[in-house]
C-alpha positions as protocol buffer text, in pm:
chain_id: "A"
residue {
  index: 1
  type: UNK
  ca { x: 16903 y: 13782 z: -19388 }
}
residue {
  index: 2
  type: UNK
  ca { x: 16611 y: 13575 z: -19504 }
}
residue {
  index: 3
  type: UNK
  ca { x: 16277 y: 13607 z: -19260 }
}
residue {
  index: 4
  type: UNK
  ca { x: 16164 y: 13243 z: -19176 }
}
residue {
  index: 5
  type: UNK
  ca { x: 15901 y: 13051 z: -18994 }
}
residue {
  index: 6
  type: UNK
  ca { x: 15978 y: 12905 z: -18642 }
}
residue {
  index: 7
  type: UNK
  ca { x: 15739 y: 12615 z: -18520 }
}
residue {
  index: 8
  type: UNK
  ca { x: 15713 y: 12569 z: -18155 }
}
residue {
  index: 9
  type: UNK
  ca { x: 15604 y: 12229 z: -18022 }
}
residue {
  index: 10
  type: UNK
  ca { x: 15630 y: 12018 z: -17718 }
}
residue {
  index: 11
  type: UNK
  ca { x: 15423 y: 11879 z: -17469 }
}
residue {
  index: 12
  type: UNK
  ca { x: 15141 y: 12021 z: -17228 }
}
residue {
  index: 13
  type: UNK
  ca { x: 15306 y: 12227 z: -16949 }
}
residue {
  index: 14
  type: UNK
  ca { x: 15665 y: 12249 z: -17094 }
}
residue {
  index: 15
  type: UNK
  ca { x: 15642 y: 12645 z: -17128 }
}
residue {
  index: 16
  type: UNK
  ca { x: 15569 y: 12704 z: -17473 }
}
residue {
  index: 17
  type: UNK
  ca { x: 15349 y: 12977 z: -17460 }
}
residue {
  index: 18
  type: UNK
  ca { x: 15564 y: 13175 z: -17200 }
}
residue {
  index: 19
  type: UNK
  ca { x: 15865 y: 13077 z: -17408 }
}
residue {
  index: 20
  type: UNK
  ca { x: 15624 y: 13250 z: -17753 }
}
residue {
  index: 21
  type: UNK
  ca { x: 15505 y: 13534 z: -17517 }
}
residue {
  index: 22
  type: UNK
  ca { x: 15903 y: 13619 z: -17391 }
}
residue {
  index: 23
  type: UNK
  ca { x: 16022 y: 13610 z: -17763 }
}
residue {
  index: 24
  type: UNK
  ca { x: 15774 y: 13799 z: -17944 }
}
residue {
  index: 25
  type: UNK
  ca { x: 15820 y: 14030 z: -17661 }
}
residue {
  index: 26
  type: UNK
  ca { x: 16196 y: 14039 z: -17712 }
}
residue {
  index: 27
  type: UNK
  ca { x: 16198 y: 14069 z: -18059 }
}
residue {
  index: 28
  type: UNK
  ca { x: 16037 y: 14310 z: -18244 }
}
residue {
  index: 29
  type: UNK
  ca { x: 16029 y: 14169 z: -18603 }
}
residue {
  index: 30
  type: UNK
  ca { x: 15884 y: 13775 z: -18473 }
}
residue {
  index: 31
  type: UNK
  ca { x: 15526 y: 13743 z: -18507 }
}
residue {
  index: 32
  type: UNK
  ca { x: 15314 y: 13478 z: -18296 }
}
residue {
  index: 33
  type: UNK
  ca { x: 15105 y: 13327 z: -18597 }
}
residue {
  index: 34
  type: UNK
  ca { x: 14689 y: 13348 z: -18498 }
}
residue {
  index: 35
  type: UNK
  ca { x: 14502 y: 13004 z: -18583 }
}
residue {
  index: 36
  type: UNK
  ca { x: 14147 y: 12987 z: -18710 }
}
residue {
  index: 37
  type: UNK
  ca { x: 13913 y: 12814 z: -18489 }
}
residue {
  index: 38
  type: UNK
  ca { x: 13560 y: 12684 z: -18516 }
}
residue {
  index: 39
  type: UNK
  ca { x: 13477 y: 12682 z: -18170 }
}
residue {
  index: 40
  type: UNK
  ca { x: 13302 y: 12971 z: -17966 }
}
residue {
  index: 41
  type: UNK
  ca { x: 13478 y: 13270 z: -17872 }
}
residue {
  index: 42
  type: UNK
  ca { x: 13566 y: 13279 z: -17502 }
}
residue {
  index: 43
  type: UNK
  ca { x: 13488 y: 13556 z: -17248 }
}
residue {
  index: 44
  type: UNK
  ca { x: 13755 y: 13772 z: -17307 }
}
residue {
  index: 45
  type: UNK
  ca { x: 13883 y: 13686 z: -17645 }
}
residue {
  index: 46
  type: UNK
  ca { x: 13856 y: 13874 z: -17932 }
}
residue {
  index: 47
  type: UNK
  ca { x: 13825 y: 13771 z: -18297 }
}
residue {
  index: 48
  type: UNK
  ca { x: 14208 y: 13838 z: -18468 }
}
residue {
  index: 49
  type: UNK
  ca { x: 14396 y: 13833 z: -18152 }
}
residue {
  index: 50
  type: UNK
  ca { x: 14364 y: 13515 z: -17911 }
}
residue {
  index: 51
  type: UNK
  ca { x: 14203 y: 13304 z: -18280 }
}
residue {
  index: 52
  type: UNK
  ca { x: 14046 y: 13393 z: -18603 }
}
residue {
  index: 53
  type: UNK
  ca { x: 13635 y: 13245 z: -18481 }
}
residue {
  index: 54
  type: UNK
  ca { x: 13517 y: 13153 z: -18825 }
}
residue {
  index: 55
  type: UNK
  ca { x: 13207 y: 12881 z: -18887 }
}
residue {
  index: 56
  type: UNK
  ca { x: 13274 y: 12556 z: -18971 }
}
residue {
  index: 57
  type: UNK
  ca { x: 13158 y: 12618 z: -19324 }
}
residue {
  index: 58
  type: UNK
  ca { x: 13406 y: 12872 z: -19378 }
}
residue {
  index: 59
  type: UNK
  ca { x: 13673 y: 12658 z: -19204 }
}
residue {
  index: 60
  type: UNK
  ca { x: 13556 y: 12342 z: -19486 }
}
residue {
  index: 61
  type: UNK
  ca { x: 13574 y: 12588 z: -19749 }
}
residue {
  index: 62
  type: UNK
  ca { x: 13931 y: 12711 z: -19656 }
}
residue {
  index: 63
  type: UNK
  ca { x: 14051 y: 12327 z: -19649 }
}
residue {
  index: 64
  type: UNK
  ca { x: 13899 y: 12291 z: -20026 }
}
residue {
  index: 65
  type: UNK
  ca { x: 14096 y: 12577 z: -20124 }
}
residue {
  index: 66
  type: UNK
  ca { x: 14442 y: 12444 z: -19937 }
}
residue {
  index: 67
  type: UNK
  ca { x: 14419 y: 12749 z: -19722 }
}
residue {
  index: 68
  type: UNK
  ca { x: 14570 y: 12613 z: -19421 }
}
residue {
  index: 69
  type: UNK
  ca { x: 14981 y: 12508 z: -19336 }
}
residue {
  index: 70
  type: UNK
  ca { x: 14809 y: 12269 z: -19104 }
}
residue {
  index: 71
  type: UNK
  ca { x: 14480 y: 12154 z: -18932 }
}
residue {
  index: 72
  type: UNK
  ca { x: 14339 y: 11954 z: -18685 }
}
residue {
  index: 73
  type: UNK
  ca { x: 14025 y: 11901 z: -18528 }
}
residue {
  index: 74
  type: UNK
  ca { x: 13961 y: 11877 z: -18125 }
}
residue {
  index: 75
  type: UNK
  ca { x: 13665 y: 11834 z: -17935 }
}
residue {
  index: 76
  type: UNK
  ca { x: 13414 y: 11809 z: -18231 }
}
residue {
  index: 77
  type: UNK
  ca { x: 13590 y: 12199 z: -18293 }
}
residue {
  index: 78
  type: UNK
  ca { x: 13884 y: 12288 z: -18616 }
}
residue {
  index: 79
  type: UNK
  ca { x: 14210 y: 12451 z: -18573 }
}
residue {
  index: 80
  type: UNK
  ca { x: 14437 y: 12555 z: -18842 }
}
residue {
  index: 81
  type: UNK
  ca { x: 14710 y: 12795 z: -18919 }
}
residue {
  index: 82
  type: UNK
  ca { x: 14592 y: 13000 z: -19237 }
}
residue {
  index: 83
  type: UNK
  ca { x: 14858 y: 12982 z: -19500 }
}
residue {
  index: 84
  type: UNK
  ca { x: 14769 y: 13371 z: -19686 }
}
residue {
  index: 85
  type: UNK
  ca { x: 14821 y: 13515 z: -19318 }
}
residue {
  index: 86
  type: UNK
  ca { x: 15140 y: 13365 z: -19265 }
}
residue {
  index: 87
  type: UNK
  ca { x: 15293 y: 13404 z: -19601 }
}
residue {
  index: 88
  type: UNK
  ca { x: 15148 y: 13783 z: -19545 }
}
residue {
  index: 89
  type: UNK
  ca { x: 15309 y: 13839 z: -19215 }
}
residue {
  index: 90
  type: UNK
  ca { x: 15679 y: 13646 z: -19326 }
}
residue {
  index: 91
  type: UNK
  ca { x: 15695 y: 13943 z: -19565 }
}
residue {
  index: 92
  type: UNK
  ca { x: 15740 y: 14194 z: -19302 }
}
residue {
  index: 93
  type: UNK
  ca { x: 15943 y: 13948 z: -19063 }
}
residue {
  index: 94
  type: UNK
  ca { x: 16002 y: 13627 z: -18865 }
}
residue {
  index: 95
  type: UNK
  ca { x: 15691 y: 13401 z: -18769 }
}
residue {
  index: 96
  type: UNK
  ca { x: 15661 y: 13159 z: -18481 }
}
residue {
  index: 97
  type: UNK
  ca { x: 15403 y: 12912 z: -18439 }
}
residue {
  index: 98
  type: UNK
  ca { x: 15314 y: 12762 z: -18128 }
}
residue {
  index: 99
  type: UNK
  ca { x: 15138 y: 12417 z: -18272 }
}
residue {
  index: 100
  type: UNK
  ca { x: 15119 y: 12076 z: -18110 }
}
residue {
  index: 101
  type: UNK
  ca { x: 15365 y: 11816 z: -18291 }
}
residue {
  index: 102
  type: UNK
  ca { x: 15157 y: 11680 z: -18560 }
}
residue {
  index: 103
  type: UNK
  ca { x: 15043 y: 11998 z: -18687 }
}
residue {
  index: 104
  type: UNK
  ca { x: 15483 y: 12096 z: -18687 }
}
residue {
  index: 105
  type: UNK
  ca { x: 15473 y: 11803 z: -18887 }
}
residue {
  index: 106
  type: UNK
  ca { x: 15236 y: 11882 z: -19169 }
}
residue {
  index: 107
  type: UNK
  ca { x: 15374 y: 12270 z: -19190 }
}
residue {
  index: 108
  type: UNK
  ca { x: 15702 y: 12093 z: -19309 }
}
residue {
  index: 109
  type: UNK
  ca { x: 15579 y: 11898 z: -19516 }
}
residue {
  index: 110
  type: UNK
  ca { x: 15414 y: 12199 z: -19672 }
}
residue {
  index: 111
  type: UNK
  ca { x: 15654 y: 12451 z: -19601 }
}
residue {
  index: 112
  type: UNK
  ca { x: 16019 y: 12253 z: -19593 }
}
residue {
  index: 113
  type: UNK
  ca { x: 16206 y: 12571 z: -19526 }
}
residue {
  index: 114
  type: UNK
  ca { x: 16020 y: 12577 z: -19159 }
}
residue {
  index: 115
  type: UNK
  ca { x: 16249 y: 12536 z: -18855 }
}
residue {
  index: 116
  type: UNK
  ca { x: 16067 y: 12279 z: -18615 }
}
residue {
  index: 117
  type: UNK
  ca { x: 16179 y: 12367 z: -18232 }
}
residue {
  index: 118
  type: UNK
  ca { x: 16102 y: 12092 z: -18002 }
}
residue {
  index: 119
  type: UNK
  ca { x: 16075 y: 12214 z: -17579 }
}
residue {
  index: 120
  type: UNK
  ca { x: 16123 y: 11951 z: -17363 }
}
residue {
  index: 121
  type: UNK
  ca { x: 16125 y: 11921 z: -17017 }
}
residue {
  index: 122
  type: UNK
  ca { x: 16364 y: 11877 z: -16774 }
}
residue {
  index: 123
  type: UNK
  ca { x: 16194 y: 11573 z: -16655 }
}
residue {
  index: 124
  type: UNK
  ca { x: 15866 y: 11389 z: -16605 }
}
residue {
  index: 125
  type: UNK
  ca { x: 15781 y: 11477 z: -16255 }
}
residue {
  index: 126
  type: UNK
  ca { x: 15871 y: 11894 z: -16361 }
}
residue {
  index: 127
  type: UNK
  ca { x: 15601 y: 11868 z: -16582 }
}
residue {
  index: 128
  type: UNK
  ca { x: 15353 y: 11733 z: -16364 }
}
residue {
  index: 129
  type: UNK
  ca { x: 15433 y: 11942 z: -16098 }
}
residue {
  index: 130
  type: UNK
  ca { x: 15403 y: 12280 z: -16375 }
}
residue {
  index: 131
  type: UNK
  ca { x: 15047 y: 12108 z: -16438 }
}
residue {
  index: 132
  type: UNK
  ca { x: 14900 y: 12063 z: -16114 }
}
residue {
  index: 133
  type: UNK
  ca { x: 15034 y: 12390 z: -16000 }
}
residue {
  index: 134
  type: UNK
  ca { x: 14830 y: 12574 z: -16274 }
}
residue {
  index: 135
  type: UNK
  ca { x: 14551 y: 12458 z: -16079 }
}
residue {
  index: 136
  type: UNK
  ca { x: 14328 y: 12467 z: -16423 }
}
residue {
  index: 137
  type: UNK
  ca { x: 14268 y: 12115 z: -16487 }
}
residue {
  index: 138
  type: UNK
  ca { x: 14174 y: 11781 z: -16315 }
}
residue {
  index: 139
  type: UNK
  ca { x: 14390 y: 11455 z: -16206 }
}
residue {
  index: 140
  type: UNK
  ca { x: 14260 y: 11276 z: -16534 }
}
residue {
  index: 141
  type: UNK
  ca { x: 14315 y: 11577 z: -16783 }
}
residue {
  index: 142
  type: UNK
  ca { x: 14638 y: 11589 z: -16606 }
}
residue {
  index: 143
  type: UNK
  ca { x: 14695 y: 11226 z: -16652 }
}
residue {
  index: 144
  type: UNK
  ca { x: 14585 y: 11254 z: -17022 }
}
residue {
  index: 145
  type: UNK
  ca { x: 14825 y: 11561 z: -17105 }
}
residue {
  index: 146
  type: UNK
  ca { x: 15110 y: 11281 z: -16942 }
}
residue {
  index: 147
  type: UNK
  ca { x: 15032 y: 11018 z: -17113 }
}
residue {
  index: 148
  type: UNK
  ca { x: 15008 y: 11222 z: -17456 }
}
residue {
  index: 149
  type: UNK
  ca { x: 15387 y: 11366 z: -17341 }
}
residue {
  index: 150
  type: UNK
  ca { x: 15542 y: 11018 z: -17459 }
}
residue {
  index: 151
  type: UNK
  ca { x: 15371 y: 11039 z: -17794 }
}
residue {
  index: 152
  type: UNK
  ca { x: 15511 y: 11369 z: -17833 }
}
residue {
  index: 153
  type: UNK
  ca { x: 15846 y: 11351 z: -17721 }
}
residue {
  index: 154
  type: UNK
  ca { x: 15850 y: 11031 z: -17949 }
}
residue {
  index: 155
  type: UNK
  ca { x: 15847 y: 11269 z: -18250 }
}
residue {
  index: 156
  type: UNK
  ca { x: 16155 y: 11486 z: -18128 }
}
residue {
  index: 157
  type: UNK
  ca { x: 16372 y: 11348 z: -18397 }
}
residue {
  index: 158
  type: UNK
  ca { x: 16179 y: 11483 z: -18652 }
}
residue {
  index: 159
  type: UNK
  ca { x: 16197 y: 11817 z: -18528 }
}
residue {
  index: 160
  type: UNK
  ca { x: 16561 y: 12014 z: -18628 }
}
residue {
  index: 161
  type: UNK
  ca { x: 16597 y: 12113 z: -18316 }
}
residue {
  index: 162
  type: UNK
  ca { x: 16531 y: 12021 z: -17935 }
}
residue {
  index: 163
  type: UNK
  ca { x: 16580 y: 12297 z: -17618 }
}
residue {
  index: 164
  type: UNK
  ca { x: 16512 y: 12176 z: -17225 }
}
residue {
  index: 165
  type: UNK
  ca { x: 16330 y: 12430 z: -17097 }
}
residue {
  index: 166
  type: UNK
  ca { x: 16496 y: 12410 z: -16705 }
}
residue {
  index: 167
  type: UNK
  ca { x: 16548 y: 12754 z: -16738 }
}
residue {
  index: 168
  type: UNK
  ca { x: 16308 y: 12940 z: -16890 }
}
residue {
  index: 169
  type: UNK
  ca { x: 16540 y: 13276 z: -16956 }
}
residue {
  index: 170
  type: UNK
  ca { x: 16835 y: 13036 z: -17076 }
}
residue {
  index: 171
  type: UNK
  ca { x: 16537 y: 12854 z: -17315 }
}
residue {
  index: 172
  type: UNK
  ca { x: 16460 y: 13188 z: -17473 }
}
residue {
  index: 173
  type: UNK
  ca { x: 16829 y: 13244 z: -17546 }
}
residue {
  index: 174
  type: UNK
  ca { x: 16887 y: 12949 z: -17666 }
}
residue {
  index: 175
  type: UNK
  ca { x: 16594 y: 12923 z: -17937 }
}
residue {
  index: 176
  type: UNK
  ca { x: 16683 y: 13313 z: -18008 }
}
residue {
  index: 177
  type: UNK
  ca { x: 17059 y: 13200 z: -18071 }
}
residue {
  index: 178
  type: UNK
  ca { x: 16893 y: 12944 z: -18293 }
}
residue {
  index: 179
  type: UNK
  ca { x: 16664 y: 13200 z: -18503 }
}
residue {
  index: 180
  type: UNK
  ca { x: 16971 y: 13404 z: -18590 }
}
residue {
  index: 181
  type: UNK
  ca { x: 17162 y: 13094 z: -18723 }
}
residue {
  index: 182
  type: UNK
  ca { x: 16891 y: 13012 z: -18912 }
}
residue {
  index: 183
  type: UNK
  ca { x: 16847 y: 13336 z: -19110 }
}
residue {
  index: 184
  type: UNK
  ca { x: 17179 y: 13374 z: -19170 }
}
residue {
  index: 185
  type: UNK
  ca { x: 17148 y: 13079 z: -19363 }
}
C-alpha cells in the first residue's frame, strides 16, 4: 500500500478541523501537515505544533527556492505548507492537510497524486447556525465566512471527492473508507 497525501477543504464552519482532529486521532500512521506562518505566535501556541512562526524573509526565501506545495497570504500575514516536511513525513505514512480550496488547488497542481476531499454541509442555515454558536466571531465575519461558502463550494468539482458532514462520526468513516481505497490503488 502506497502512503499518500489527503487535502481537506471546505468552507468555514463545516467541521474540518474536528473531522482532521478525529482522524489523526483514529489513525495512527495519518499525519496533520503543520503550515508555516508569518504572523505572531498566539498565547498558547508553540512553534512546530499549532504553525512553523518563521519571518517573512525566511517565508520569501522559501518561495524563491519552491519550498512550499502551496501559499497564500491573509491579513498582510503568509501561510504555506512546506514541501521538504511533507515529502519527509509521507515517508513514514499518510498526510492530511487541512487547507482552504485554493491552496487544494495549487498542491495538485504540484503534487497530482494528492487526493482533494471536499466537506460540505448539510445545508446553508447548518452552517450558520455551527458559526454563531462558536460564539468567536461577529455578524459581519459571519456574513463574510457565508458569502465566501459559495465561492468555495463552487470549486467542489475540482476536488475528487465530496463528503456532507451531517454526521460528523459517519463523515470520518466515510473519508477513512476513502483513504483505504486510495492506497490500495
Amino acid at each position: 500500500m502506497r502512503n499518500v497525501l489527503i487535502v481537506l477543504s471546505g468552507p468555514s464552519g463545516v467541521g474540518k478541523g474536528t473531522i482532521a482532529k478525529l482522524l489523526t486521532e483514529r489513525n495512527e500512521n495519518l499525519f496533520l501537515s503543520i503550515s508555516c506562518t508569518t504572523r505572531k505566535m498566539r498565547e498558547g501556541e508553540r512553534d512546530g505544533k499549532e504553525y512553523f512562526f518563521i519571518t517573512k524573509e525566511k517565508f520569501l526565501q522559501k518561495i524563491e527556492n519552491n519550498g512550499f506545495l502551496e501559499y497564500s497570504s491573509h491579513f498582510d500575514n503568509f501561510y504555506g505548507t512546506p514541501k521538504q516536511f511533507v515529502h519527509e513525513k509521507l515517508e513514514g505514512g499518510d498526510v492530511l492537510l487541512e487547507i482552504d480550496v485554493n491552496g487544494g488547488l495549487e498542491v495538485k497542481k504540484n503534487y497530482p497524486s494528492a487526493i482533494l476531499l471536499m466537506v460540505v454541509p448539510p445545508s446553508i442555515e447548518e452552517v450558520r447556525r455551527r458559526l454563531i454558536s462558536r460564539n468567536t466571531e461577529t455578524v459581519e465575519q459571519i456574513e463574510n465566512r457565508l458569502s465566501r461558502m459559495e465561492y468555495e463550494l463552487s470549486k467542489k468539482e475540482l476536488y475528487d471527492y465530496t463528503v456532507i458532514n451531517d454526521d460528523l462520526l459517519t463523515a470520518v468513516a466515510e473519508i477513512e473508507d476513502i483513504i483505504k481505497k486510495e492506497k490500495s490503488r
